[in-house]
PDB file of C-alpha atoms in Angstrom:
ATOM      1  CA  UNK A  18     -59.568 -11.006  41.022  1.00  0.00           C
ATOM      2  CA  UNK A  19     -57.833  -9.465  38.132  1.00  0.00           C
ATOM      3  CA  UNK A  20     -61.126  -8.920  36.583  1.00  0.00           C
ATOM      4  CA  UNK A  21     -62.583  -6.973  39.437  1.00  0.00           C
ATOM      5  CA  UNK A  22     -59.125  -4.963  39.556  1.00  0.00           C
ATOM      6  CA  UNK A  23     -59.428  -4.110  35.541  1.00  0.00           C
ATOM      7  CA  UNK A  24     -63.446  -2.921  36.487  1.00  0.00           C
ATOM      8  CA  UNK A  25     -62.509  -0.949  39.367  1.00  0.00           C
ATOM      9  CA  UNK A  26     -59.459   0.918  37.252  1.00  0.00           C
ATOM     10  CA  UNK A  27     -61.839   1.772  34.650  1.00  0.00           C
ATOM     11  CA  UNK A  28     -64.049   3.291  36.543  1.00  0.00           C
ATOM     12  CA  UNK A  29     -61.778   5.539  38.260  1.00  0.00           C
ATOM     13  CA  UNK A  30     -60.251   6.237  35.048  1.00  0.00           C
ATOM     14  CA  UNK A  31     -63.938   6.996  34.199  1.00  0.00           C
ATOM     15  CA  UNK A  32     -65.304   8.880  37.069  1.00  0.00           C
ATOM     16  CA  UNK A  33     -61.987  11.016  37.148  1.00  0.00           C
ATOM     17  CA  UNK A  34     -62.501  12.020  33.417  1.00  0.00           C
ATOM     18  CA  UNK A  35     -66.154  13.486  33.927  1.00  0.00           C
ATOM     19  CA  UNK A  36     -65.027  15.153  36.852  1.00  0.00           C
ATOM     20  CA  UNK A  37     -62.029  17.013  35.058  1.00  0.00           C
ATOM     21  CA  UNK A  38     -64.109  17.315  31.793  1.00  0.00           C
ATOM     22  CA  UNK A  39     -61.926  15.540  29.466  1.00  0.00           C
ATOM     23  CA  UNK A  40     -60.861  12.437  28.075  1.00  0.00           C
ATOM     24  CA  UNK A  41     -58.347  10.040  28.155  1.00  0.00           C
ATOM     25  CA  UNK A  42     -56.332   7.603  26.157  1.00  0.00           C
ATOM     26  CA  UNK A  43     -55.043   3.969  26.686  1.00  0.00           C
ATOM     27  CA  UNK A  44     -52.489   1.872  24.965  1.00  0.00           C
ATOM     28  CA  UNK A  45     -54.681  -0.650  24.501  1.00  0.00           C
ATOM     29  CA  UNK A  46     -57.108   0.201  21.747  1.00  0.00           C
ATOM     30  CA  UNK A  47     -56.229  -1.344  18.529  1.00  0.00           C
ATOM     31  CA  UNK A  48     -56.789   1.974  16.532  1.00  0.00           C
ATOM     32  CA  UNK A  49     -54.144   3.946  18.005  1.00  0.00           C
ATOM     33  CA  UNK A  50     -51.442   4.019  16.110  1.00  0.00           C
ATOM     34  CA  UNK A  51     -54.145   3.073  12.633  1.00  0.00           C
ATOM     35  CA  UNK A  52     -52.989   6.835  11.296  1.00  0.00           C
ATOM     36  CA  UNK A  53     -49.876   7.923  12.614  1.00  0.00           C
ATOM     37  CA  UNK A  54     -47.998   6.373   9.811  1.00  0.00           C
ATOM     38  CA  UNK A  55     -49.567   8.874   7.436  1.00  0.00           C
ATOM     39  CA  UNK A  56     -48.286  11.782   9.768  1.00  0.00           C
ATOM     40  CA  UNK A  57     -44.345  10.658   9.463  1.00  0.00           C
ATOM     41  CA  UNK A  58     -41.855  12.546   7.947  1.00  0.00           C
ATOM     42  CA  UNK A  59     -38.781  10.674   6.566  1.00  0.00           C
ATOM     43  CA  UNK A  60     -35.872  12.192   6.388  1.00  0.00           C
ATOM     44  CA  UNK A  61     -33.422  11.908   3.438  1.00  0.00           C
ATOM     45  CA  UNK A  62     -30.780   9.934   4.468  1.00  0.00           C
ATOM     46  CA  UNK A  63     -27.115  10.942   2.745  1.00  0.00           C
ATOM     47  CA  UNK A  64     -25.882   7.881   2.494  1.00  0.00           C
ATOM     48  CA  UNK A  65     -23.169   9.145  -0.159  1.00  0.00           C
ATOM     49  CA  UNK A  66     -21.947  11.444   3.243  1.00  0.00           C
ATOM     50  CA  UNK A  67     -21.362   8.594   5.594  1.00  0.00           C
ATOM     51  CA  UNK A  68     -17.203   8.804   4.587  1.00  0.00           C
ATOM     52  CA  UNK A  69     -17.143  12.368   6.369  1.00  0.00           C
ATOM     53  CA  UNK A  70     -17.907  10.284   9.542  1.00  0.00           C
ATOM     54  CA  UNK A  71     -16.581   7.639   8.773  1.00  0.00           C
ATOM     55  CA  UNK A  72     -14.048   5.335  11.507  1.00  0.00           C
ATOM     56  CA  UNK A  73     -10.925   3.804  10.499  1.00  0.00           C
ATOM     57  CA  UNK A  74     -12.394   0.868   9.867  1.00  0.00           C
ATOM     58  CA  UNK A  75     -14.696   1.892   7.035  1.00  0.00           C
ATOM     59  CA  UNK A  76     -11.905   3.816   5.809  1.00  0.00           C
ATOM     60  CA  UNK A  77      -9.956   1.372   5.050  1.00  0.00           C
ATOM     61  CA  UNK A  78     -12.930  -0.553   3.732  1.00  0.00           C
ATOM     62  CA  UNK A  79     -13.534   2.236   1.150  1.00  0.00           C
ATOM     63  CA  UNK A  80      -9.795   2.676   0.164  1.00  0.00           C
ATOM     64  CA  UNK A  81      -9.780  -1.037  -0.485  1.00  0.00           C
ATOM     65  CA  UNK A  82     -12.444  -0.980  -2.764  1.00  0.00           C
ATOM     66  CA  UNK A  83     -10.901   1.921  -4.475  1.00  0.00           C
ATOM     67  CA  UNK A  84      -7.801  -0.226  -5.089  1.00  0.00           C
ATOM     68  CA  UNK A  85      -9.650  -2.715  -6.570  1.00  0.00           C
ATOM     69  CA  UNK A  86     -11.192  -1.574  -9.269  1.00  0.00           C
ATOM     70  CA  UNK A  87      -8.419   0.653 -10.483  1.00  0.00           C
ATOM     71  CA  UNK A  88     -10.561   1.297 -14.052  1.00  0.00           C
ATOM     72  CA  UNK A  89     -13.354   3.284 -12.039  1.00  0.00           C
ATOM     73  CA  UNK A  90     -13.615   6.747 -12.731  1.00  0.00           C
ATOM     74  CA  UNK A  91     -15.001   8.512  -9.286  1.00  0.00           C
ATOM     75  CA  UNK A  92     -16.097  11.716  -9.068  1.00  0.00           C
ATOM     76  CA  UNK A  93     -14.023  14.514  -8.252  1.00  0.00           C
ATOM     77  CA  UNK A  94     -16.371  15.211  -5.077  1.00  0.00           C
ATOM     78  CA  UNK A  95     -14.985  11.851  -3.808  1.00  0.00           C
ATOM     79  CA  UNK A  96     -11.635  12.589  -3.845  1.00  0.00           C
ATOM     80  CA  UNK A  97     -12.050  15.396  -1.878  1.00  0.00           C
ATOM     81  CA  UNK A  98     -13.821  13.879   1.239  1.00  0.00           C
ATOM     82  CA  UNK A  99     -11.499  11.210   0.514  1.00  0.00           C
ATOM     83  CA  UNK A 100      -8.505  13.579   0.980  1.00  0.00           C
ATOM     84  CA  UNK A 101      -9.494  15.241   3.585  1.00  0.00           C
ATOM     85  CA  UNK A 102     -10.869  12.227   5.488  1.00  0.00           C
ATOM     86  CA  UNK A 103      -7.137  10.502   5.226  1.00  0.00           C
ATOM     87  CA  UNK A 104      -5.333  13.622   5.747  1.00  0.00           C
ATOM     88  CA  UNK A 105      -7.348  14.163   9.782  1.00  0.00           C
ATOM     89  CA  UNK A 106      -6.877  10.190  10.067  1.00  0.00           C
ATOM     90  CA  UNK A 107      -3.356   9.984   9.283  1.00  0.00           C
ATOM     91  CA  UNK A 108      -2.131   9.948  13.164  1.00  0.00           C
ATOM     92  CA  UNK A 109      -4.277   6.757  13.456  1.00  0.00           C
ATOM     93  CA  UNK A 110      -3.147   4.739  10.699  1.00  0.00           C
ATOM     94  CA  UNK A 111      -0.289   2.012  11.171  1.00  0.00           C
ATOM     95  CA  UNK A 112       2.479   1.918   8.174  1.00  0.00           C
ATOM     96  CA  UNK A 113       0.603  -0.314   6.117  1.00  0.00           C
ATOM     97  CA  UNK A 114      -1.986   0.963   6.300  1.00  0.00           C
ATOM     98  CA  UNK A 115      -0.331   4.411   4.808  1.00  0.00           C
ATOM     99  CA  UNK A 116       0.690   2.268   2.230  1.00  0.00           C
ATOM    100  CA  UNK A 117      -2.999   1.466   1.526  1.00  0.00           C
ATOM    101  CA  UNK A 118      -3.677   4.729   1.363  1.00  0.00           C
ATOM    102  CA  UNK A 119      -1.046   5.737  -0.901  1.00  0.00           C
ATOM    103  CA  UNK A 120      -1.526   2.826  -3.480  1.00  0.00           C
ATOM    104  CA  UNK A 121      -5.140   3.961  -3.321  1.00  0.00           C
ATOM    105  CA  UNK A 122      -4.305   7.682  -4.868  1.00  0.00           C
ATOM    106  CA  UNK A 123      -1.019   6.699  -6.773  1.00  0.00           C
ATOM    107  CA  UNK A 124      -3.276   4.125  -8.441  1.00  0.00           C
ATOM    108  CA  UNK A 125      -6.022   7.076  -9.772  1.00  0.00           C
ATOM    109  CA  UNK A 126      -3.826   9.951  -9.302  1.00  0.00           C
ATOM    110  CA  UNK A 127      -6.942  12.392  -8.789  1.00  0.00           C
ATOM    111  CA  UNK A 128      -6.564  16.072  -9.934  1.00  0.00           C
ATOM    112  CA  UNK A 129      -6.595  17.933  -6.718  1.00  0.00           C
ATOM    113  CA  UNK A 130      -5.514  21.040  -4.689  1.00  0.00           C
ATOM    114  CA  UNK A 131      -2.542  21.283  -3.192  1.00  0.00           C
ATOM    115  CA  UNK A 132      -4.043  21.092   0.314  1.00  0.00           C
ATOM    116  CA  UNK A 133      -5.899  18.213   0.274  1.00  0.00           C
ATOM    117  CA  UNK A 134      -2.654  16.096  -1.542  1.00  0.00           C
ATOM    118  CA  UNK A 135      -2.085  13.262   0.764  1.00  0.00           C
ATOM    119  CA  UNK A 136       1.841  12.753   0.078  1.00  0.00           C
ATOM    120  CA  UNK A 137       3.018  15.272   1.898  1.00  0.00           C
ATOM    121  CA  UNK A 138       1.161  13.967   4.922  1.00  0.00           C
ATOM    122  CA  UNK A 139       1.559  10.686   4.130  1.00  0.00           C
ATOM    123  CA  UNK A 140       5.590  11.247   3.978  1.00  0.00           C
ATOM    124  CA  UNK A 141       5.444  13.100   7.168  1.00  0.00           C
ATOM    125  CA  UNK A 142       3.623  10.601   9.267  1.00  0.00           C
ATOM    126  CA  UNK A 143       6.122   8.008   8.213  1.00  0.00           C
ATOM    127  CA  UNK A 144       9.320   9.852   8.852  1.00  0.00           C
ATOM    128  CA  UNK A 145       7.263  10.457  12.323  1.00  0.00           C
ATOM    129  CA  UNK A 146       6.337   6.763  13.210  1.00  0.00           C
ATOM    130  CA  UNK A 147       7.904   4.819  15.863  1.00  0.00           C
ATOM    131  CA  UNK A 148       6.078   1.550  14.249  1.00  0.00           C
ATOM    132  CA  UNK A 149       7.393  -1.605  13.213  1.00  0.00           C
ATOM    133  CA  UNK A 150       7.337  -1.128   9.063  1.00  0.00           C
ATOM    134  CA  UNK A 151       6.635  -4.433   7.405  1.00  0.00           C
ATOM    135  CA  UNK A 152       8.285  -5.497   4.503  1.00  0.00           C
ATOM    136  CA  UNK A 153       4.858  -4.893   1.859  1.00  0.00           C
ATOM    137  CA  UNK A 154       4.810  -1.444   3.523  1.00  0.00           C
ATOM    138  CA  UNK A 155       8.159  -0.750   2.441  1.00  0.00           C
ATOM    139  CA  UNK A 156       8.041  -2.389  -0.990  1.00  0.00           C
ATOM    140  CA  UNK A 157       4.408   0.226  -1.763  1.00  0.00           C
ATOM    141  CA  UNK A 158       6.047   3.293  -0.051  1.00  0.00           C
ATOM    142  CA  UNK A 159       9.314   2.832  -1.924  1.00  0.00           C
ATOM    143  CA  UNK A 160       8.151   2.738  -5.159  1.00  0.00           C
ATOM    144  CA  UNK A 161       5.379   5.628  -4.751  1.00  0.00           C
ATOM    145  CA  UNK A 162       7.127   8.571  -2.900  1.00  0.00           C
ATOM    146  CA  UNK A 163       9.506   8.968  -5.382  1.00  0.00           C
ATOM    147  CA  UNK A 164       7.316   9.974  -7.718  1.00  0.00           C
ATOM    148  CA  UNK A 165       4.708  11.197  -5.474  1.00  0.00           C
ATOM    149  CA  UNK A 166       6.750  13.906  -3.833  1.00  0.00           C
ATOM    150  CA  UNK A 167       7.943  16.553  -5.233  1.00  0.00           C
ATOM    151  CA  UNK A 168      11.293  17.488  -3.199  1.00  0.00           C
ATOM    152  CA  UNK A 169      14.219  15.348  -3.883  1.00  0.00           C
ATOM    153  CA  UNK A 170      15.912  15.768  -0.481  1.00  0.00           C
ATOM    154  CA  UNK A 171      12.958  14.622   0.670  1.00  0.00           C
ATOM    155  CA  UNK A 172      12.618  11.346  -0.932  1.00  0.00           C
ATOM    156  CA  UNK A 173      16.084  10.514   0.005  1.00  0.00           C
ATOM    157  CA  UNK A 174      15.452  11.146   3.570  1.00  0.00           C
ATOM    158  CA  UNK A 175      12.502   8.336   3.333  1.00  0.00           C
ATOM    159  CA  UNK A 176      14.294   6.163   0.954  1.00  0.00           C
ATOM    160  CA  UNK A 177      17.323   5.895   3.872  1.00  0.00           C
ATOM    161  CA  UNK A 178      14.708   5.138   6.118  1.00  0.00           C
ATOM    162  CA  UNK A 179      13.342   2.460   4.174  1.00  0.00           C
ATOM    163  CA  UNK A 180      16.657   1.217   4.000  1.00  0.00           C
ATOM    164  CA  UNK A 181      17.537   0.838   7.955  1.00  0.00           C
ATOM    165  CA  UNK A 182      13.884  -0.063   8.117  1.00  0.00           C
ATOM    166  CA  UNK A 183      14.344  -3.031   5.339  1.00  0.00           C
ATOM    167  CA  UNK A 184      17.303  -4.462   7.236  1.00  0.00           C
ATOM    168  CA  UNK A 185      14.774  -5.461   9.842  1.00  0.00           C
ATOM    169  CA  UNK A 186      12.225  -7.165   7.858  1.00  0.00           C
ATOM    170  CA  UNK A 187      14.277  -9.022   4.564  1.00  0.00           C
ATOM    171  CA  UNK A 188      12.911 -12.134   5.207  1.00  0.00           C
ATOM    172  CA  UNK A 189       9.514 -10.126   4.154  1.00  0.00           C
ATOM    173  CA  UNK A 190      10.676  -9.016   1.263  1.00  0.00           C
ATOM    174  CA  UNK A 191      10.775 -10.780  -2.020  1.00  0.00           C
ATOM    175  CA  UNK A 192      14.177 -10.808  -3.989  1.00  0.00           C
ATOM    176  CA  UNK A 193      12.622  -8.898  -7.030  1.00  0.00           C
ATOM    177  CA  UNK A 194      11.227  -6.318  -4.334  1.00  0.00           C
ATOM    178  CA  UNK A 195      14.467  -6.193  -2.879  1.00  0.00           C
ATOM    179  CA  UNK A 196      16.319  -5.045  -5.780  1.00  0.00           C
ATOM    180  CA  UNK A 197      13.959  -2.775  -6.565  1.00  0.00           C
ATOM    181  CA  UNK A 198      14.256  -1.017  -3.618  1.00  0.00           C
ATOM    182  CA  UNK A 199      17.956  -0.845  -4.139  1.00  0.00           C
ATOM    183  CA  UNK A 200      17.237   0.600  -8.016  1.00  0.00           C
ATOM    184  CA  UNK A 201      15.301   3.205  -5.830  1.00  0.00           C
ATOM    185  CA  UNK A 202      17.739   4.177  -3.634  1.00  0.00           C
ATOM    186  CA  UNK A 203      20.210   4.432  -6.299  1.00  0.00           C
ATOM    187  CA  UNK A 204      18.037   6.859  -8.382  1.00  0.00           C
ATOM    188  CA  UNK A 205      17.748   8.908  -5.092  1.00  0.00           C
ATOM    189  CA  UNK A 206      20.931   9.584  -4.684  1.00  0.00           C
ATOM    190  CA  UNK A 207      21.212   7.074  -1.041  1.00  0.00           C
ATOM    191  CA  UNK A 208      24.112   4.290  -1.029  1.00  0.00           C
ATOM    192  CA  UNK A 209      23.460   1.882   1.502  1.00  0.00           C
ATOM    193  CA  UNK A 210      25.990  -0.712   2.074  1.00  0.00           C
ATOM    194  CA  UNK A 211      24.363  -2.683   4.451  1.00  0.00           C
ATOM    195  CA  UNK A 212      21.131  -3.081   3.133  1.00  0.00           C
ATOM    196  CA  UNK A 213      23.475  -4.147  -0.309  1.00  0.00           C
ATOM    197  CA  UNK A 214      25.069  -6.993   1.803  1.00  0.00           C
ATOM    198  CA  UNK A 215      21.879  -8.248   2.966  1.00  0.00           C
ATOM    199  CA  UNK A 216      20.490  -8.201  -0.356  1.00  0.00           C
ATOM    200  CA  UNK A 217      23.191  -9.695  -1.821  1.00  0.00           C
ATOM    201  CA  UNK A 218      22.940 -12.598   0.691  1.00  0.00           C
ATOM    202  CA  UNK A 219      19.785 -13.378  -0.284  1.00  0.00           C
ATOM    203  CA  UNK A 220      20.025 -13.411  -4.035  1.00  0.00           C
ATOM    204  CA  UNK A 221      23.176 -15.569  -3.738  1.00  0.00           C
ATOM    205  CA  UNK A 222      21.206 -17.911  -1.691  1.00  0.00           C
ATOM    206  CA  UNK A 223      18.906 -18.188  -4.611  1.00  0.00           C
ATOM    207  CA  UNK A 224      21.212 -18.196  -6.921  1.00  0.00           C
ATOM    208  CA  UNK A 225      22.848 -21.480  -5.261  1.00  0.00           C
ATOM    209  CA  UNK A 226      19.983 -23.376  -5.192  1.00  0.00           C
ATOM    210  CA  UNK A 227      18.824 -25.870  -7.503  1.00  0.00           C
ATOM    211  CA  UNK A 228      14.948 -25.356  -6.738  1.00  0.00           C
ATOM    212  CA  UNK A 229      14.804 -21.616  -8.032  1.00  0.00           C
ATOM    213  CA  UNK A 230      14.910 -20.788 -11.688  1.00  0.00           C
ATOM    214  CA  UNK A 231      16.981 -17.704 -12.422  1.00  0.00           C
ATOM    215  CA  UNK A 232      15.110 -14.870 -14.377  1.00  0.00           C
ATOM    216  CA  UNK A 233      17.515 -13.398 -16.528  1.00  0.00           C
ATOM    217  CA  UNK A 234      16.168 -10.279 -16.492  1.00  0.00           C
ATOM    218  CA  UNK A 235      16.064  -9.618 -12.715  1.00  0.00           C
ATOM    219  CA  UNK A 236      19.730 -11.182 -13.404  1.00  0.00           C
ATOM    220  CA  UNK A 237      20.625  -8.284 -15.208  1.00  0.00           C
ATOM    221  CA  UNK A 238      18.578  -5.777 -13.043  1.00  0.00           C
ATOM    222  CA  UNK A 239      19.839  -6.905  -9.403  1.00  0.00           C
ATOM    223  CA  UNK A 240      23.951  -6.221 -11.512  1.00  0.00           C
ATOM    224  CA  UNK A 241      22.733  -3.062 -12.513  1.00  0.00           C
ATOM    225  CA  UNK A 242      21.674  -2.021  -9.166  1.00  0.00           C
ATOM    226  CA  UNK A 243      24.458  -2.857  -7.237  1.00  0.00           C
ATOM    227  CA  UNK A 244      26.863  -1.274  -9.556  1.00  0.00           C
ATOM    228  CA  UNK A 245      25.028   1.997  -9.623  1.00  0.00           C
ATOM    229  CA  UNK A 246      25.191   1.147  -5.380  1.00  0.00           C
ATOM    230  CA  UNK A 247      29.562   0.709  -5.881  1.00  0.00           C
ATOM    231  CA  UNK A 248      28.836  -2.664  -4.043  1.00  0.00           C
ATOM    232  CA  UNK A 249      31.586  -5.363  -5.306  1.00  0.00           C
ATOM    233  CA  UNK A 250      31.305  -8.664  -3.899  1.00  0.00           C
ATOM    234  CA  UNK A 251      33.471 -11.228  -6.376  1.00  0.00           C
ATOM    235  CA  UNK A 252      31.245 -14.191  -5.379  1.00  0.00           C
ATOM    236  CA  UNK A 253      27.776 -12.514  -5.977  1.00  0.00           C
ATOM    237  CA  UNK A 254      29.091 -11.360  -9.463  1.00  0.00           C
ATOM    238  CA  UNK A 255      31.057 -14.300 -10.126  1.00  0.00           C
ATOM    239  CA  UNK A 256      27.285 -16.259  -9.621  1.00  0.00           C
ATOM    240  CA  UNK A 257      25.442 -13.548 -11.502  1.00  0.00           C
ATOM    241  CA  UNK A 258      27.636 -13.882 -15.043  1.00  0.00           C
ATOM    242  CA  UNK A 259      27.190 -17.905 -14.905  1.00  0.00           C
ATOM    243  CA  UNK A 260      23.873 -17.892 -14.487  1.00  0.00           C
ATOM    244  CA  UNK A 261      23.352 -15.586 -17.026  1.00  0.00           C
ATOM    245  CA  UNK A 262      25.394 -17.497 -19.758  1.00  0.00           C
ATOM    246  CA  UNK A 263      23.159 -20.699 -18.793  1.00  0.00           C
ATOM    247  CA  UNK A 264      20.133 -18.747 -19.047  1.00  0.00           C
ATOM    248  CA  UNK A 265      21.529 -17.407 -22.217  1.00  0.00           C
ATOM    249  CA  UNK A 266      21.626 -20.870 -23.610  1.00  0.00           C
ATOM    250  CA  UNK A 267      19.458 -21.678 -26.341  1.00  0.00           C
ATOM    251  CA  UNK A 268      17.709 -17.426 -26.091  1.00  0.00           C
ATOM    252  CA  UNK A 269      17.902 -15.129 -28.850  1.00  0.00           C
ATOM    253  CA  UNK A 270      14.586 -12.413 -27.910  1.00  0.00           C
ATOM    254  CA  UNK A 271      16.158  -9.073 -27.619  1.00  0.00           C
ATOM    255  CA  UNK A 272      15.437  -8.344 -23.864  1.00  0.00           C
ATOM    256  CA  UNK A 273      17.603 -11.404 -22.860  1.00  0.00           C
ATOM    257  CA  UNK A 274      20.029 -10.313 -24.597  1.00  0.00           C
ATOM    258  CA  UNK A 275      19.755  -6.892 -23.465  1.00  0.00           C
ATOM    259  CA  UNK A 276      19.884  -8.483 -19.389  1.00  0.00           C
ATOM    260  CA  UNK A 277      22.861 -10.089 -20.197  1.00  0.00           C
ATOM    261  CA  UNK A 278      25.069  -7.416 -21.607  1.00  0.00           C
ATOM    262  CA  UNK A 279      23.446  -5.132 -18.433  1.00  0.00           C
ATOM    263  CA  UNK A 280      25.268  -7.898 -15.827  1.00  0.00           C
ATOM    264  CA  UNK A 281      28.510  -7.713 -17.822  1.00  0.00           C
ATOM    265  CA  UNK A 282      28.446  -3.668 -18.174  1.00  0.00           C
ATOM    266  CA  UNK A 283      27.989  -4.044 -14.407  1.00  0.00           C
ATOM    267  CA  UNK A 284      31.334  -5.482 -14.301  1.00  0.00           C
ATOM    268  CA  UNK A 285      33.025  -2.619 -15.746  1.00  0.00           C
ATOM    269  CA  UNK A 286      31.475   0.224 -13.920  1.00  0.00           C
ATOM    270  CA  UNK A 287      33.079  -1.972 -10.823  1.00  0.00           C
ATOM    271  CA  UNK A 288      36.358  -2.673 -12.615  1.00  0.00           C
ATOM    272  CA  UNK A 289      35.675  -6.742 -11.985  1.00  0.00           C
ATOM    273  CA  UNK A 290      37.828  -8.844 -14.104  1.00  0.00           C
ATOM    274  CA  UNK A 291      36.628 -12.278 -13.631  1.00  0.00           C
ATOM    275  CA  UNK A 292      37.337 -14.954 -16.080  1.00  0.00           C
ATOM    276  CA  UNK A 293      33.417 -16.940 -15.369  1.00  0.00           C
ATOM    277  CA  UNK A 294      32.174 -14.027 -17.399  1.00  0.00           C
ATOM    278  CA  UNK A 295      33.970 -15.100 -20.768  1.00  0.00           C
ATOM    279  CA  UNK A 296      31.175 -17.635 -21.194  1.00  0.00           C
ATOM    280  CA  UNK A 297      28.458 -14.616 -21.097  1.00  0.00           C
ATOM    281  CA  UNK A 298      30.431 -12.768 -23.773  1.00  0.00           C
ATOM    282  CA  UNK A 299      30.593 -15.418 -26.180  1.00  0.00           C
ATOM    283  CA  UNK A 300      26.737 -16.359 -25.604  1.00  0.00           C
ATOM    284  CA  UNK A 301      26.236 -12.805 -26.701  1.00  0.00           C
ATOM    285  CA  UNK A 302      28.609 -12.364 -29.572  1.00  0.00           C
ATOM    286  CA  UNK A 303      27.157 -15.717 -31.069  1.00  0.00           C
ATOM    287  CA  UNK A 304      23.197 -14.422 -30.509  1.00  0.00           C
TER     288      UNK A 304
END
C-alpha cells in the first residue's frame, strides 16, 4: 500500500512538472547537499569580544582569573572593556563581589582614564548598598580604598561604615584582619569605640587561651592600634605586656624587639602605669 502511494505521488509530482515546464527537487536524493559546503561563508568569530556581552557570571569568572595570576601583563585594550564592563555592572554585584572586583584592579593597577577608574564607582555602590557585608568583604575593601581613592573625607566616610558594618560580622573576621582594620581607621582619621571593644574582646580571648600561640608582632601591632584609637582597657594591656615578655624569652632578631618596645610605647601614649610591664622592659634592656 505504501508502495502504490510513493508511485502515485511521483507521478503527480511528475505529470505536474511537464505541465508547468519545470522541475522539482526532493529531500531525498543523496546529492543534495554534496556541494553546498563549498558555498559557506564562515564568519570570524571575536571570541576576544565576548566580555562586552558578557553576564555576571562570566564576569566574575574573568575577574577571578585575573586575580590569579597576578604576574600577567594584559593588554591595555583589556582593561578598558574590563572597566567599562564593571563600571555598567556595578548595580548588580553583591559586596563581595565588589571586593572581587577591586582586588582584581588594586592587584594590576592598570594605567587608565579617569572615566573608566572603577573606585569611584566601586566606593559609591558600597556607601549605596543595603546588603549584608561579610567579613572578607570588609577585610579587601578596607585595605584597598584607602589607597585607591583619592579624597580623604571620602575614605573616612567608608572606613566608618566598615566599622558599624564589622560589628555585625566579627566572628568573620580574623584577629590579624581585625586589627588591621582598626590601623585603618586610625590612619583615616575615624575612632570607633565600639568596634575597639569588640576587638579587644576577641584578642583577649586569644590571648587567654592556652591553644593559640601569641605572635609578637601582631602583639605589638594590635597596642599600637588601639593607642592611636585612645582605647584603654587595663586588662587587654595588662595581657598584651605579659605575653610579650614570654614571647620575648629566649628572642634577640630585631623585629621582636622592635614589637615589644611598640606594646610598651603604647602604654605611654595612654598614660598606663601597670607594674606586669616591668618584665617587658627588662627583656628588652637585657636583648
Amino acid at each position: 500500500m505504501a508502495t502504490g502511494f510513493q508511485g502515485l505521488l511521483s507521478r503527480g509530482l511528475l505529470s505536474a512538472s511537464s505541465r508547468l515546464g519545470r522541475s522539482f527537487a526532493t529531500t531525498e536524493t543523496p546529492f543534495l547537499y554534496r556541494f553546498k559546503a563549498k558555498r559557506l561563508k564562515w564568519k570570524k568569530r571575536h571570541y576576544n569580544e565576548v566580555l562586552i556581552m558578557a553576564d555576571r557570571r562570566k564576569l566574575l569568572e574573568t575577574l577571578q582569573e585575573v586575580i590569579d595570576a597576578p604576574g600577567k601583563q594584559f593588554p591595555k585594550p583589556f582593561w578598558e572593556v574590563l572597566s567599562k564592563r564593571c563600571i555598567k555592572s556595578m548595580h548588580l554585584l553583591e559586596p563581595l563581589e565588589l571586593a572581587i572586583v577591586a582586588r582584581a584592579f588594586d592587584v594590576h593597577q592598570p594605567e587608565l582614564r579617569k572615566d573608566m577608574d572603577v573606585f569611584p564607582s566601586l566606593a559609591a555602590q558600597v556607601r549605596d548598598s543595603r546588603s549584608f557585608v561579610p567579613g572578607m568583604a570588609i577585610i579587601a575593601l578596607s585595605e584597598i580604598f584607602p589607597r585607591r581613592l583619592r579624597h580623604k573625607e571620602e575614605v573616612a566616610e567608608l572606613m566608618k561604615l566598615f566599622a558599624r558594618r564589622a560589628a555585625n560580622c566579627m566572628w568573620e573576621i580574623p584577629v590579624d584582619a581585625a586589627v588591621s582594620l582598626i590601623e585603618e581607621l586610625a590612619a583615616s582619621g575615624v575612632k570607633d569605640a565600639a568596634l575597639c571593644r569588640r576587638v579587644a574582646k576577641k584578642l583577649q580571648i586569644r590571648l587567654t587561651s592556652d591553644l593559640w600561640e601569641p605572635n609578637l608582632g601582631l602583639l605589638g601591632q594590635a597596642a599600637a592600634a588601639l593607642a592611636a584609637q585612645d582605647f584603654r582597657d587595663v586588662e587587654l594591656f595588662r595581657s598584651l605586656v605579659e605575653s610579650a615578655a614570654r614571647c620575648l624569652e629566649g628572642s634577640d632578631g630585631s623585629a621582636d624587639r622592635a614589637s615589644g618596645r611598640a606594646v610598651l610605647d603604647s602604654l605611654e601614649v595612654l598614660k598606663l602605669e601597670l607594674p606586669e610591664a616591668e618584665p617587658l622592659r627588662k627583656a628588652l634592656e637585657v636583648t
